[in-house]
C-alpha positions as a Markdown table, in Angstrom:
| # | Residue | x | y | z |
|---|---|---|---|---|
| 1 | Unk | 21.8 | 18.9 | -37.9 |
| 2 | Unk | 25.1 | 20.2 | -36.4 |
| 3 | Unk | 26.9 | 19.1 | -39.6 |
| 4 | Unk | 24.4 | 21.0 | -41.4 |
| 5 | Unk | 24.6 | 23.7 | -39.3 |
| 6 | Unk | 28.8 | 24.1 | -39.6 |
| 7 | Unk | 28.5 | 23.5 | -43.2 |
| 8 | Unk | 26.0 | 26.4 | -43.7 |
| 9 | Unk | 28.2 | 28.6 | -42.3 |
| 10 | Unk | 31.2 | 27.5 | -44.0 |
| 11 | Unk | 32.8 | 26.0 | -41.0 |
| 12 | Unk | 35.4 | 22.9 | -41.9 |
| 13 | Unk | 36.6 | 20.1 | -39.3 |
| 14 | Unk | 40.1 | 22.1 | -39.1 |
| 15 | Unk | 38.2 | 25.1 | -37.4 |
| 16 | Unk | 36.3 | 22.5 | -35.0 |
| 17 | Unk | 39.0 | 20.9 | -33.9 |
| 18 | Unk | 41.2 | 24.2 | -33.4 |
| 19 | Unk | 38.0 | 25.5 | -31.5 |
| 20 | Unk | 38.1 | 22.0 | -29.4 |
| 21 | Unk | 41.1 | 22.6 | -28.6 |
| 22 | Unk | 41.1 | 26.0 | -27.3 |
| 23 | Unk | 37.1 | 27.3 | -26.8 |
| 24 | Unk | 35.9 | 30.6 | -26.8 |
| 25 | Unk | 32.5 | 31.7 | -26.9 |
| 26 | Unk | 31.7 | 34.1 | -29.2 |
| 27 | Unk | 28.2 | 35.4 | -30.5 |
| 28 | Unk | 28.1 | 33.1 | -33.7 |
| 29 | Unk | 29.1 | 30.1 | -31.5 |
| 30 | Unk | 26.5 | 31.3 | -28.7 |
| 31 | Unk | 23.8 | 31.4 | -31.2 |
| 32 | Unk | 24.5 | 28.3 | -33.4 |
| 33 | Unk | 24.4 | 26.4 | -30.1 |
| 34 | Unk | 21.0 | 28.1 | -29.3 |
| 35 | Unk | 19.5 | 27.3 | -32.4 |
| 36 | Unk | 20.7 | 23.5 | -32.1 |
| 37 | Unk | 19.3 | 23.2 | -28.9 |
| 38 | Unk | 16.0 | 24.8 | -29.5 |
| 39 | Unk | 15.7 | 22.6 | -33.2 |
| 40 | Unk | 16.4 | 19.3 | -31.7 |
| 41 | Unk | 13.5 | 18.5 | -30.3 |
| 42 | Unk | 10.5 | 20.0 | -32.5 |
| 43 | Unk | 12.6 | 18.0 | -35.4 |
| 44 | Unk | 13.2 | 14.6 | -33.6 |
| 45 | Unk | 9.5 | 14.6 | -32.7 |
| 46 | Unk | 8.9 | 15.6 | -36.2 |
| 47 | Unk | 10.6 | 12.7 | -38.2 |
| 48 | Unk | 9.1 | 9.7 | -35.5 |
| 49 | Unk | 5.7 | 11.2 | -37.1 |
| 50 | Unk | 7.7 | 10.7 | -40.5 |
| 51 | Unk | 9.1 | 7.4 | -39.1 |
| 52 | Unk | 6.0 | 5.7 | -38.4 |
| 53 | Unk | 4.4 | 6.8 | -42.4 |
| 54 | Unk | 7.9 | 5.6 | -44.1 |
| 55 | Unk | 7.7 | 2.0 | -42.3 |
| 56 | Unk | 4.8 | 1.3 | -44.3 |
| 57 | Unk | 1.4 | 0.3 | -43.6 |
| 58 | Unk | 0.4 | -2.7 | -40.7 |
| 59 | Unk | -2.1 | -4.9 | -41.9 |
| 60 | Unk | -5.1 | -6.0 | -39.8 |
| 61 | Unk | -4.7 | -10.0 | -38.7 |
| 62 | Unk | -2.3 | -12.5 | -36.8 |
| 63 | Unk | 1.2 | -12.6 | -37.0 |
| 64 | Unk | 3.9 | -14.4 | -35.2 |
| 65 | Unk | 5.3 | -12.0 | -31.9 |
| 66 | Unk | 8.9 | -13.6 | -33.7 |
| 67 | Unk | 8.4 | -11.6 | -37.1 |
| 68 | Unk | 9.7 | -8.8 | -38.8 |
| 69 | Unk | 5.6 | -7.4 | -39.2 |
| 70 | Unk | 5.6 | -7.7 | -35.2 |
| 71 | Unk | 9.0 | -5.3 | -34.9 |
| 72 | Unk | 7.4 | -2.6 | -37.1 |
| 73 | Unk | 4.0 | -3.1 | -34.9 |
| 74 | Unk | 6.6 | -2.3 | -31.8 |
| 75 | Unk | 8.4 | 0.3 | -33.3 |
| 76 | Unk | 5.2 | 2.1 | -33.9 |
| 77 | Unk | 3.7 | 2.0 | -30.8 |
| 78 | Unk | 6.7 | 2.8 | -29.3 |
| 79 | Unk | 7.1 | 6.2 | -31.4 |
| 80 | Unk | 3.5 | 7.5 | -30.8 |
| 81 | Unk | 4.0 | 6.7 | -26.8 |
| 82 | Unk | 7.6 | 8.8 | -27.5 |
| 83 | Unk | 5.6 | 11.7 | -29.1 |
| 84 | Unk | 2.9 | 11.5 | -27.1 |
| 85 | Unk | 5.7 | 12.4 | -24.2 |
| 86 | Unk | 6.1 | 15.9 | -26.1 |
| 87 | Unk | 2.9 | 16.4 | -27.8 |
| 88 | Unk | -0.3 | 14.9 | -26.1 |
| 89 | Unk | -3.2 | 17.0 | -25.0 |
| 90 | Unk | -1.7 | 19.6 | -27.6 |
| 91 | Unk | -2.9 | 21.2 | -30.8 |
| 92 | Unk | -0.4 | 20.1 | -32.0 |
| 93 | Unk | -1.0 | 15.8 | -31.0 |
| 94 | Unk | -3.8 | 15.6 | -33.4 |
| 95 | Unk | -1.6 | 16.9 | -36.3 |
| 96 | Unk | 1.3 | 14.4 | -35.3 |
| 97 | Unk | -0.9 | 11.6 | -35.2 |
| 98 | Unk | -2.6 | 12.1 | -38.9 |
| 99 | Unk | 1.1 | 12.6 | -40.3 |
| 100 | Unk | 1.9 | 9.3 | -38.7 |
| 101 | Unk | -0.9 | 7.5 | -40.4 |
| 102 | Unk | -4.3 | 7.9 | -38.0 |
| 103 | Unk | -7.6 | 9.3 | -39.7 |
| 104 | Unk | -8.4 | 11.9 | -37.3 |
| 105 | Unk | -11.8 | 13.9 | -38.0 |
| 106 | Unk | -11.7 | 17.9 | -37.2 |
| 107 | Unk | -12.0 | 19.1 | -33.9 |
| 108 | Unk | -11.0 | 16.1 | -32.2 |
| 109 | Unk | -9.0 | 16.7 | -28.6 |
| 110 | Unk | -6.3 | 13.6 | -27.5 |
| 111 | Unk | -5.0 | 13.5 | -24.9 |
| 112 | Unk | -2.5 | 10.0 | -24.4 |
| 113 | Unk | -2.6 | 7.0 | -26.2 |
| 114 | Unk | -1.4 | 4.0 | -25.3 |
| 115 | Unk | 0.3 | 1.1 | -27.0 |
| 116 | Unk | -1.7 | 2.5 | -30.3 |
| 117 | Unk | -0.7 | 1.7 | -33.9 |
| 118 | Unk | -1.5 | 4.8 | -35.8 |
| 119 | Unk | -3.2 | 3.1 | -39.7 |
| 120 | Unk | -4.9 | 0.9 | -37.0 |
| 121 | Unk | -6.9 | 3.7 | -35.4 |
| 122 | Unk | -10.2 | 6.3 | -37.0 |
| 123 | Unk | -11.7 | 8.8 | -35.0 |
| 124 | Unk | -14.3 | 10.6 | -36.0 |
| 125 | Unk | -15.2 | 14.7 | -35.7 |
| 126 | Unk | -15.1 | 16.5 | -32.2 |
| 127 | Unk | -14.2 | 13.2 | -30.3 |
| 128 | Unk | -12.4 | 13.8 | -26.9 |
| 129 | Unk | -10.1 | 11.1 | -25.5 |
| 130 | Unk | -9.1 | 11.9 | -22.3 |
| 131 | Unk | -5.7 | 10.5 | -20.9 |
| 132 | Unk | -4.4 | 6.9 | -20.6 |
| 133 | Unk | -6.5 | 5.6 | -23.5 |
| 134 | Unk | -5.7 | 2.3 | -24.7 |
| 135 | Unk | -7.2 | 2.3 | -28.1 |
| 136 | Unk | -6.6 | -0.6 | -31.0 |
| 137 | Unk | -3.9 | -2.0 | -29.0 |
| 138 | Unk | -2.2 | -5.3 | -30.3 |
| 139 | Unk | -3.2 | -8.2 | -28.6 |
| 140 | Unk | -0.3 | -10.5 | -27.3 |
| 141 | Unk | -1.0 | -14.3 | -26.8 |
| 142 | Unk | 0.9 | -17.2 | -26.9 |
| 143 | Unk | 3.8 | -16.1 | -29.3 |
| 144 | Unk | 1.3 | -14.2 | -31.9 |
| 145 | Unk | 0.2 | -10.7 | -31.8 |
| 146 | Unk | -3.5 | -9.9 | -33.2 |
| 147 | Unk | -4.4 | -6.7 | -34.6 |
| 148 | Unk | -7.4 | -5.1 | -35.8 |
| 149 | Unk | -8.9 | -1.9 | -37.0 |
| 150 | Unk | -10.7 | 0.6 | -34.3 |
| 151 | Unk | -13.2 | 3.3 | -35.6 |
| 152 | Unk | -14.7 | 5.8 | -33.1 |
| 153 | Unk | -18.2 | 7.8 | -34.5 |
| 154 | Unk | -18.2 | 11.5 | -34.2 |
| 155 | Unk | -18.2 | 13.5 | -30.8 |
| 156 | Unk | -17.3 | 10.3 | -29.0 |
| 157 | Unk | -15.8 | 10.7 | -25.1 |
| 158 | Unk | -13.5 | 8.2 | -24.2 |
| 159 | Unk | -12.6 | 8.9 | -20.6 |
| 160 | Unk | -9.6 | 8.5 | -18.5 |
| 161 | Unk | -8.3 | 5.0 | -18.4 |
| 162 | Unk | -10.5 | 3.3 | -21.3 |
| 163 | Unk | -9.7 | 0.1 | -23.2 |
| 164 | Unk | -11.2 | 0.2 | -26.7 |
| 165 | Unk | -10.4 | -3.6 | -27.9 |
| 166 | Unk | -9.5 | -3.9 | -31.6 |
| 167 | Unk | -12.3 | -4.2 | -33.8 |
| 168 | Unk | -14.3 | -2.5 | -31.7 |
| 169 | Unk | -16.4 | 0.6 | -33.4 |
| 170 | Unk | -18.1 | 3.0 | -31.7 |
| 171 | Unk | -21.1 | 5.1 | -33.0 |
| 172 | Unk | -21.7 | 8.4 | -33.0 |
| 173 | Unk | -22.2 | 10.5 | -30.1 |
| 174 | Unk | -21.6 | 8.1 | -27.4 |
């Protein structure tokens, strides 16, 4: 971003390192930092959404905890518990979480999820899931990692603290 930034406004490494060398602040330099500053965030938080879609879809079953299918499974729970730091109980959370693979019906208010694989999970219209939910989480035994699908009906209330299993689906208005 900063590369982009000093490209954009036609600044080379010559000028950096002169300004390095010898800093002043001046408006342009006050309000490129400002802008860098206030992008970095909303765009990191952005492309983990974008991260967890690229790595390609997890499949329901068992795998070995020692594969390459069990890193991904990691990485993605690891980036939805990262943007749920930024984003959860938000407008914006809901959003986040379709972009990074979860079928999330309208209305629907989430709060945090944990140790969730996005593709894994469906919620249904106007559910609430209050915080601390740990819903279609992998399940760890013995050196393999099972994982299955999780489907929650329509204006469903999950409060604080709830385990929803893998596999498990819920039916409407519970």
């Amino acid at each position: 971003l900063a590369v982009a930034l000093a490209a954009s406004a036609g600044v080379d490494s010559e000028q950096i390192t002169r300004w390095l060398l010898s800093p002043t602040l001046t408006l342009p330099i006050a309000l490129a930092v400002i802008a860098f500053a206030a992008l970095v965030t909303p765009l990191t938080v952005a492309m983990q959404a974008v991260a967890c879609r690229l790595m390609g879809r997890v499949s329901a079953g068992v795998m070995s905890r020692w594969s390459p299918d069990y890193v991904r499974v990691w990485l993605k729970t690891g980036l939805v518990d990262a943007g749920g730091r930024w984003l959860y109980g938000t407008l914006f959370w809901p959003t986040w979480l379709r972009v990074a693979g979860m079928k999330v019906g309208r209305g629907c208010e989430i709060s945090g999820l944990i140790d969730t694989v996005p593709e894994m999970v469906e919620i249904g219209a106007g559910t609430f899931c209050a915080d601390g939910i740990y819903l279609a989480g992998p399940r760890v035994h013995r050196g393999t990692v099972a994982i299955a699908a999780v489907k929650l009906g329509q204006n469903t209330f999950l409060g604080n603290g709830v385990v929803i299993a893998g596999g498990q689906q819920l039916s409407d208005n519970i």
